[in-house]
Amino acid sequence: MSRFKKIKGDEGESIASDFLISIGHEILKRNYRFLYCEIDIISIKEEVLYFSEVKFWKEFESFDPRFTFNFAKQTRMRKAASGFLSENLSLQNHFVSFCLVSINEKRDVNIILIYFEIVIQILSTSTEFLNCLRVLKEESLKSLQGSNYEEHHDFRESGRI
């Protein structure tokens, strides 16, 4: 990774962390690594653990950051989340959410909930652990968070996640 990309990435992660703190999150870890996998920010709010990927782009008009959150990236994040939870057993009964936090050059922050899972139990290996996660459908997420949930929502205005 070039020095410029590293500096830009660190800046984006700092902006995202500050924003998450401002809406009530406690940051547990930044740049968590497990094997070859990384999660930019791990935070907690109430009974939900948020595993967040941060994208800091100059211009979003011609590019949707969700395209960078492909299957391979999601798989690596799930493995890293599994590693984190296996190291932090006290968090095993929390809901788990994977997020994409996008930031533009004006420092506007947008959080996209990719999917929401419930941790059923934690087992010793990543494969077993991932097999024990149940993905909830959109209707289940809406029932948990009420009708205010939107998949792609600008949280600067509402101050909630």
PDB file of C-alpha atoms in Angstrom:
ATOM      1  CA  MET A   1       0.000   0.000   0.000  1.00  0.00           C
ATOM      2  CA  SER A   2       1.373   3.403  -0.896  1.00  0.00           C
ATOM      3  CA  ARG A   3       2.108   5.912   1.835  1.00  0.00           C
ATOM      4  CA  PHE A   4      -0.557   8.268   0.406  1.00  0.00           C
ATOM      5  CA  LYS A   5      -3.235   5.549   0.522  1.00  0.00           C
ATOM      6  CA  LYS A   6      -2.257   4.664   4.091  1.00  0.00           C
ATOM      7  CA  ILE A   7      -2.494   8.304   5.217  1.00  0.00           C
ATOM      8  CA  LYS A   8      -5.821   8.745   3.420  1.00  0.00           C
ATOM      9  CA  GLY A   9      -7.148   5.490   4.883  1.00  0.00           C
ATOM     10  CA  ASP A  10      -6.123   6.496   8.402  1.00  0.00           C
ATOM     11  CA  GLU A  11      -7.816   9.872   7.940  1.00  0.00           C
ATOM     12  CA  GLY A  12     -11.029   8.221   6.752  1.00  0.00           C
ATOM     13  CA  GLU A  13     -10.994   5.788   9.663  1.00  0.00           C
ATOM     14  CA  SER A  14     -10.511   8.660  12.123  1.00  0.00           C
ATOM     15  CA  ILE A  15     -13.467  10.548  10.631  1.00  0.00           C
ATOM     16  CA  ALA A  16     -15.592   7.380  10.739  1.00  0.00           C
ATOM     17  CA  SER A  17     -14.561   6.631  14.346  1.00  0.00           C
ATOM     18  CA  ASP A  18     -15.380  10.167  15.468  1.00  0.00           C
ATOM     19  CA  PHE A  19     -18.758   9.941  13.753  1.00  0.00           C
ATOM     20  CA  LEU A  20     -19.582   6.565  15.310  1.00  0.00           C
ATOM     21  CA  ILE A  21     -18.647   7.901  18.750  1.00  0.00           C
ATOM     22  CA  SER A  22     -20.875  10.939  18.168  1.00  0.00           C
ATOM     23  CA  ILE A  23     -23.892   8.668  17.636  1.00  0.00           C
ATOM     24  CA  GLY A  24     -23.242   6.560  20.722  1.00  0.00           C
ATOM     25  CA  HIS A  25     -20.820   3.850  19.643  1.00  0.00           C
ATOM     26  CA  GLU A  26     -17.890   2.715  21.736  1.00  0.00           C
ATOM     27  CA  ILE A  27     -14.884   1.901  19.546  1.00  0.00           C
ATOM     28  CA  LEU A  28     -13.462  -1.460  20.601  1.00  0.00           C
ATOM     29  CA  LYS A  29     -10.729  -1.833  17.993  1.00  0.00           C
ATOM     30  CA  ARG A  30      -9.335  -0.201  14.868  1.00  0.00           C
ATOM     31  CA  ASN A  31      -7.499  -2.057  12.111  1.00  0.00           C
ATOM     32  CA  TYR A  32      -8.120  -5.453  13.681  1.00  0.00           C
ATOM     33  CA  ARG A  33      -6.197  -8.196  11.882  1.00  0.00           C
ATOM     34  CA  PHE A  34      -6.883 -11.909  11.960  1.00  0.00           C
ATOM     35  CA  LEU A  35      -4.686 -14.012   9.687  1.00  0.00           C
ATOM     36  CA  TYR A  36      -4.818 -12.172   6.327  1.00  0.00           C
ATOM     37  CA  CYS A  37      -8.146 -10.473   7.079  1.00  0.00           C
ATOM     38  CA  GLU A  38      -8.768  -6.980   8.444  1.00  0.00           C
ATOM     39  CA  ILE A  39     -11.662  -4.978   9.830  1.00  0.00           C
ATOM     40  CA  ASP A  40     -11.231  -1.201   9.865  1.00  0.00           C
ATOM     41  CA  ILE A  41     -13.407  -0.444  12.908  1.00  0.00           C
ATOM     42  CA  ILE A  42     -15.091  -2.650  15.485  1.00  0.00           C
ATOM     43  CA  SER A  43     -17.599  -0.804  17.637  1.00  0.00           C
ATOM     44  CA  ILE A  44     -20.459  -1.569  19.976  1.00  0.00           C
ATOM     45  CA  LYS A  45     -23.713   0.221  20.644  1.00  0.00           C
ATOM     46  CA  GLU A  46     -26.213  -1.295  23.052  1.00  0.00           C
ATOM     47  CA  GLU A  47     -26.299  -5.025  22.244  1.00  0.00           C
ATOM     48  CA  VAL A  48     -24.979  -4.766  18.675  1.00  0.00           C
ATOM     49  CA  LEU A  49     -21.391  -5.255  17.500  1.00  0.00           C
ATOM     50  CA  TYR A  50     -20.583  -3.348  14.316  1.00  0.00           C
ATOM     51  CA  PHE A  51     -17.800  -4.543  12.032  1.00  0.00           C
ATOM     52  CA  SER A  52     -17.167  -1.639   9.671  1.00  0.00           C
ATOM     53  CA  GLU A  53     -15.260  -1.238   6.429  1.00  0.00           C
ATOM     54  CA  VAL A  54     -14.355   2.398   5.730  1.00  0.00           C
ATOM     55  CA  LYS A  55     -14.134   3.859   2.210  1.00  0.00           C
ATOM     56  CA  PHE A  56     -12.856   7.411   1.821  1.00  0.00           C
ATOM     57  CA  TRP A  57     -13.319   8.628  -1.753  1.00  0.00           C
ATOM     58  CA  LYS A  58     -12.972  12.025  -3.340  1.00  0.00           C
ATOM     59  CA  GLU A  59     -16.037  11.668  -5.503  1.00  0.00           C
ATOM     60  CA  PHE A  60     -19.068   9.418  -5.109  1.00  0.00           C
ATOM     61  CA  GLU A  61     -21.148  10.866  -7.937  1.00  0.00           C
ATOM     62  CA  SER A  62     -19.684   8.469 -10.484  1.00  0.00           C
ATOM     63  CA  PHE A  63     -18.887   5.615  -8.099  1.00  0.00           C
ATOM     64  CA  ASP A  64     -20.917   3.634  -5.588  1.00  0.00           C
ATOM     65  CA  PRO A  65     -18.679   2.390  -2.734  1.00  0.00           C
ATOM     66  CA  ARG A  66     -20.887  -0.685  -2.309  1.00  0.00           C
ATOM     67  CA  PHE A  67     -19.212  -2.110  -5.418  1.00  0.00           C
ATOM     68  CA  THR A  68     -15.973  -2.467  -3.437  1.00  0.00           C
ATOM     69  CA  PHE A  69     -17.754  -4.547  -0.801  1.00  0.00           C
ATOM     70  CA  ASN A  70     -17.760  -7.701  -2.900  1.00  0.00           C
ATOM     71  CA  PHE A  71     -18.174 -11.324  -1.848  1.00  0.00           C
ATOM     72  CA  ALA A  72     -14.430 -11.810  -1.234  1.00  0.00           C
ATOM     73  CA  LYS A  73     -14.263  -8.738   1.034  1.00  0.00           C
ATOM     74  CA  GLN A  74     -17.363  -9.863   2.936  1.00  0.00           C
ATOM     75  CA  THR A  75     -15.850 -13.326   3.391  1.00  0.00           C
ATOM     76  CA  ARG A  76     -12.608 -11.855   4.760  1.00  0.00           C
ATOM     77  CA  MET A  77     -14.577  -9.611   7.130  1.00  0.00           C
ATOM     78  CA  ARG A  78     -16.598 -12.581   8.375  1.00  0.00           C
ATOM     79  CA  LYS A  79     -13.386 -14.512   9.060  1.00  0.00           C
ATOM     80  CA  ALA A  80     -11.899 -11.556  10.925  1.00  0.00           C
ATOM     81  CA  ALA A  81     -15.155 -11.118  12.881  1.00  0.00           C
ATOM     82  CA  SER A  82     -15.020 -14.798  13.779  1.00  0.00           C
ATOM     83  CA  GLY A  83     -11.458 -14.359  15.012  1.00  0.00           C
ATOM     84  CA  PHE A  84     -12.391 -11.303  17.053  1.00  0.00           C
ATOM     85  CA  LEU A  85     -15.337 -13.074  18.679  1.00  0.00           C
ATOM     86  CA  SER A  86     -13.265 -16.167  19.439  1.00  0.00           C
ATOM     87  CA  GLU A  87     -10.816 -13.867  21.275  1.00  0.00           C
ATOM     88  CA  ASN A  88     -13.621 -11.955  23.049  1.00  0.00           C
ATOM     89  CA  LEU A  89     -16.023 -14.586  24.341  1.00  0.00           C
ATOM     90  CA  SER A  90     -17.911 -12.067  26.486  1.00  0.00           C
ATOM     91  CA  LEU A  91     -19.293 -10.554  23.265  1.00  0.00           C
ATOM     92  CA  GLN A  92     -20.572 -13.816  21.796  1.00  0.00           C
ATOM     93  CA  ASN A  93     -24.261 -13.168  22.551  1.00  0.00           C
ATOM     94  CA  HIS A  94     -24.408  -9.783  20.850  1.00  0.00           C
ATOM     95  CA  PHE A  95     -26.121  -9.087  17.568  1.00  0.00           C
ATOM     96  CA  VAL A  96     -23.597  -8.577  14.773  1.00  0.00           C
ATOM     97  CA  SER A  97     -23.846  -6.093  11.930  1.00  0.00           C
ATOM     98  CA  PHE A  98     -21.467  -5.580   9.016  1.00  0.00           C
ATOM     99  CA  CYS A  99     -21.320  -2.023   7.705  1.00  0.00           C
ATOM    100  CA  LEU A 100     -19.766  -0.028   4.939  1.00  0.00           C
ATOM    101  CA  VAL A 101     -18.941   3.501   6.088  1.00  0.00           C
ATOM    102  CA  SER A 102     -18.412   5.808   3.127  1.00  0.00           C
ATOM    103  CA  ILE A 103     -16.911   9.270   3.445  1.00  0.00           C
ATOM    104  CA  ASN A 104     -16.555  11.860   0.688  1.00  0.00           C
ATOM    105  CA  GLU A 105     -14.112  14.754   0.384  1.00  0.00           C
ATOM    106  CA  LYS A 106     -16.577  17.067   2.180  1.00  0.00           C
ATOM    107  CA  ARG A 107     -16.391  14.686   5.166  1.00  0.00           C
ATOM    108  CA  ASP A 108     -20.015  13.613   4.733  1.00  0.00           C
ATOM    109  CA  VAL A 109     -20.466  10.212   6.361  1.00  0.00           C
ATOM    110  CA  ASN A 110     -22.893   7.583   5.128  1.00  0.00           C
ATOM    111  CA  ILE A 111     -23.383   4.200   6.794  1.00  0.00           C
ATOM    112  CA  ILE A 112     -24.707   1.272   4.811  1.00  0.00           C
ATOM    113  CA  LEU A 113     -25.779  -1.806   6.765  1.00  0.00           C
ATOM    114  CA  ILE A 114     -24.779  -4.706   4.570  1.00  0.00           C
ATOM    115  CA  TYR A 115     -26.511  -7.452   6.512  1.00  0.00           C
ATOM    116  CA  PHE A 116     -27.433  -8.246  10.071  1.00  0.00           C
ATOM    117  CA  GLU A 117     -26.743 -11.494  11.876  1.00  0.00           C
ATOM    118  CA  ILE A 118     -27.459 -13.037  15.207  1.00  0.00           C
ATOM    119  CA  VAL A 119     -24.675 -14.976  16.892  1.00  0.00           C
ATOM    120  CA  ILE A 120     -26.111 -18.332  17.864  1.00  0.00           C
ATOM    121  CA  GLN A 121     -23.018 -19.711  19.576  1.00  0.00           C
ATOM    122  CA  ILE A 122     -19.279 -19.486  19.257  1.00  0.00           C
ATOM    123  CA  LEU A 123     -17.243 -22.535  18.361  1.00  0.00           C
ATOM    124  CA  SER A 124     -13.529 -23.157  18.105  1.00  0.00           C
ATOM    125  CA  THR A 125     -12.953 -22.873  14.350  1.00  0.00           C
ATOM    126  CA  SER A 126     -13.892 -20.194  11.873  1.00  0.00           C
ATOM    127  CA  THR A 127     -15.727 -22.657   9.634  1.00  0.00           C
ATOM    128  CA  GLU A 128     -17.865 -23.967  12.473  1.00  0.00           C
ATOM    129  CA  PHE A 129     -18.491 -20.460  13.737  1.00  0.00           C
ATOM    130  CA  LEU A 130     -19.588 -19.159  10.358  1.00  0.00           C
ATOM    131  CA  ASN A 131     -21.912 -22.129   9.969  1.00  0.00           C
ATOM    132  CA  CYS A 132     -23.551 -21.130  13.273  1.00  0.00           C
ATOM    133  CA  LEU A 133     -24.444 -17.621  12.118  1.00  0.00           C
ATOM    134  CA  ARG A 134     -27.986 -17.135  10.838  1.00  0.00           C
ATOM    135  CA  VAL A 135     -28.542 -14.299   8.384  1.00  0.00           C
ATOM    136  CA  LEU A 136     -31.755 -12.435   9.128  1.00  0.00           C
ATOM    137  CA  LYS A 137     -33.910 -11.236   6.256  1.00  0.00           C
ATOM    138  CA  GLU A 138     -34.809  -7.581   5.670  1.00  0.00           C
ATOM    139  CA  GLU A 139     -38.160  -7.959   7.438  1.00  0.00           C
ATOM    140  CA  SER A 140     -36.455  -9.284  10.571  1.00  0.00           C
ATOM    141  CA  LEU A 141     -34.107  -6.323  10.666  1.00  0.00           C
ATOM    142  CA  LYS A 142     -37.002  -3.911  10.265  1.00  0.00           C
ATOM    143  CA  SER A 143     -38.844  -5.554  13.131  1.00  0.00           C
ATOM    144  CA  LEU A 144     -35.757  -5.219  15.349  1.00  0.00           C
ATOM    145  CA  GLN A 145     -35.105  -1.567  14.561  1.00  0.00           C
ATOM    146  CA  GLY A 146     -38.600  -0.368  13.759  1.00  0.00           C
ATOM    147  CA  SER A 147     -39.771   1.400  10.645  1.00  0.00           C
ATOM    148  CA  ASN A 148     -36.960   4.002  10.748  1.00  0.00           C
ATOM    149  CA  TYR A 149     -34.446   1.600   9.201  1.00  0.00           C
ATOM    150  CA  GLU A 150     -33.290   2.269   5.670  1.00  0.00           C
ATOM    151  CA  GLU A 151     -30.656   0.259   3.846  1.00  0.00           C
ATOM    152  CA  HIS A 152     -28.908   3.347   2.491  1.00  0.00           C
ATOM    153  CA  HIS A 153     -29.446   6.233   4.877  1.00  0.00           C
ATOM    154  CA  ASP A 154     -27.564   9.447   5.595  1.00  0.00           C
ATOM    155  CA  PHE A 155     -27.140   9.298   9.368  1.00  0.00           C
ATOM    156  CA  ARG A 156     -25.784  12.849   9.659  1.00  0.00           C
ATOM    157  CA  GLU A 157     -29.367  14.098   9.674  1.00  0.00           C
ATOM    158  CA  SER A 158     -30.952  11.593  12.021  1.00  0.00           C
ATOM    159  CA  GLY A 159     -28.074  10.787  14.379  1.00  0.00           C
ATOM    160  CA  ARG A 160     -29.012   7.145  14.716  1.00  0.00           C
ATOM    161  CA  ILE A 161     -27.776   3.820  13.471  1.00  0.00           C
TER     162      ILE A 161
END
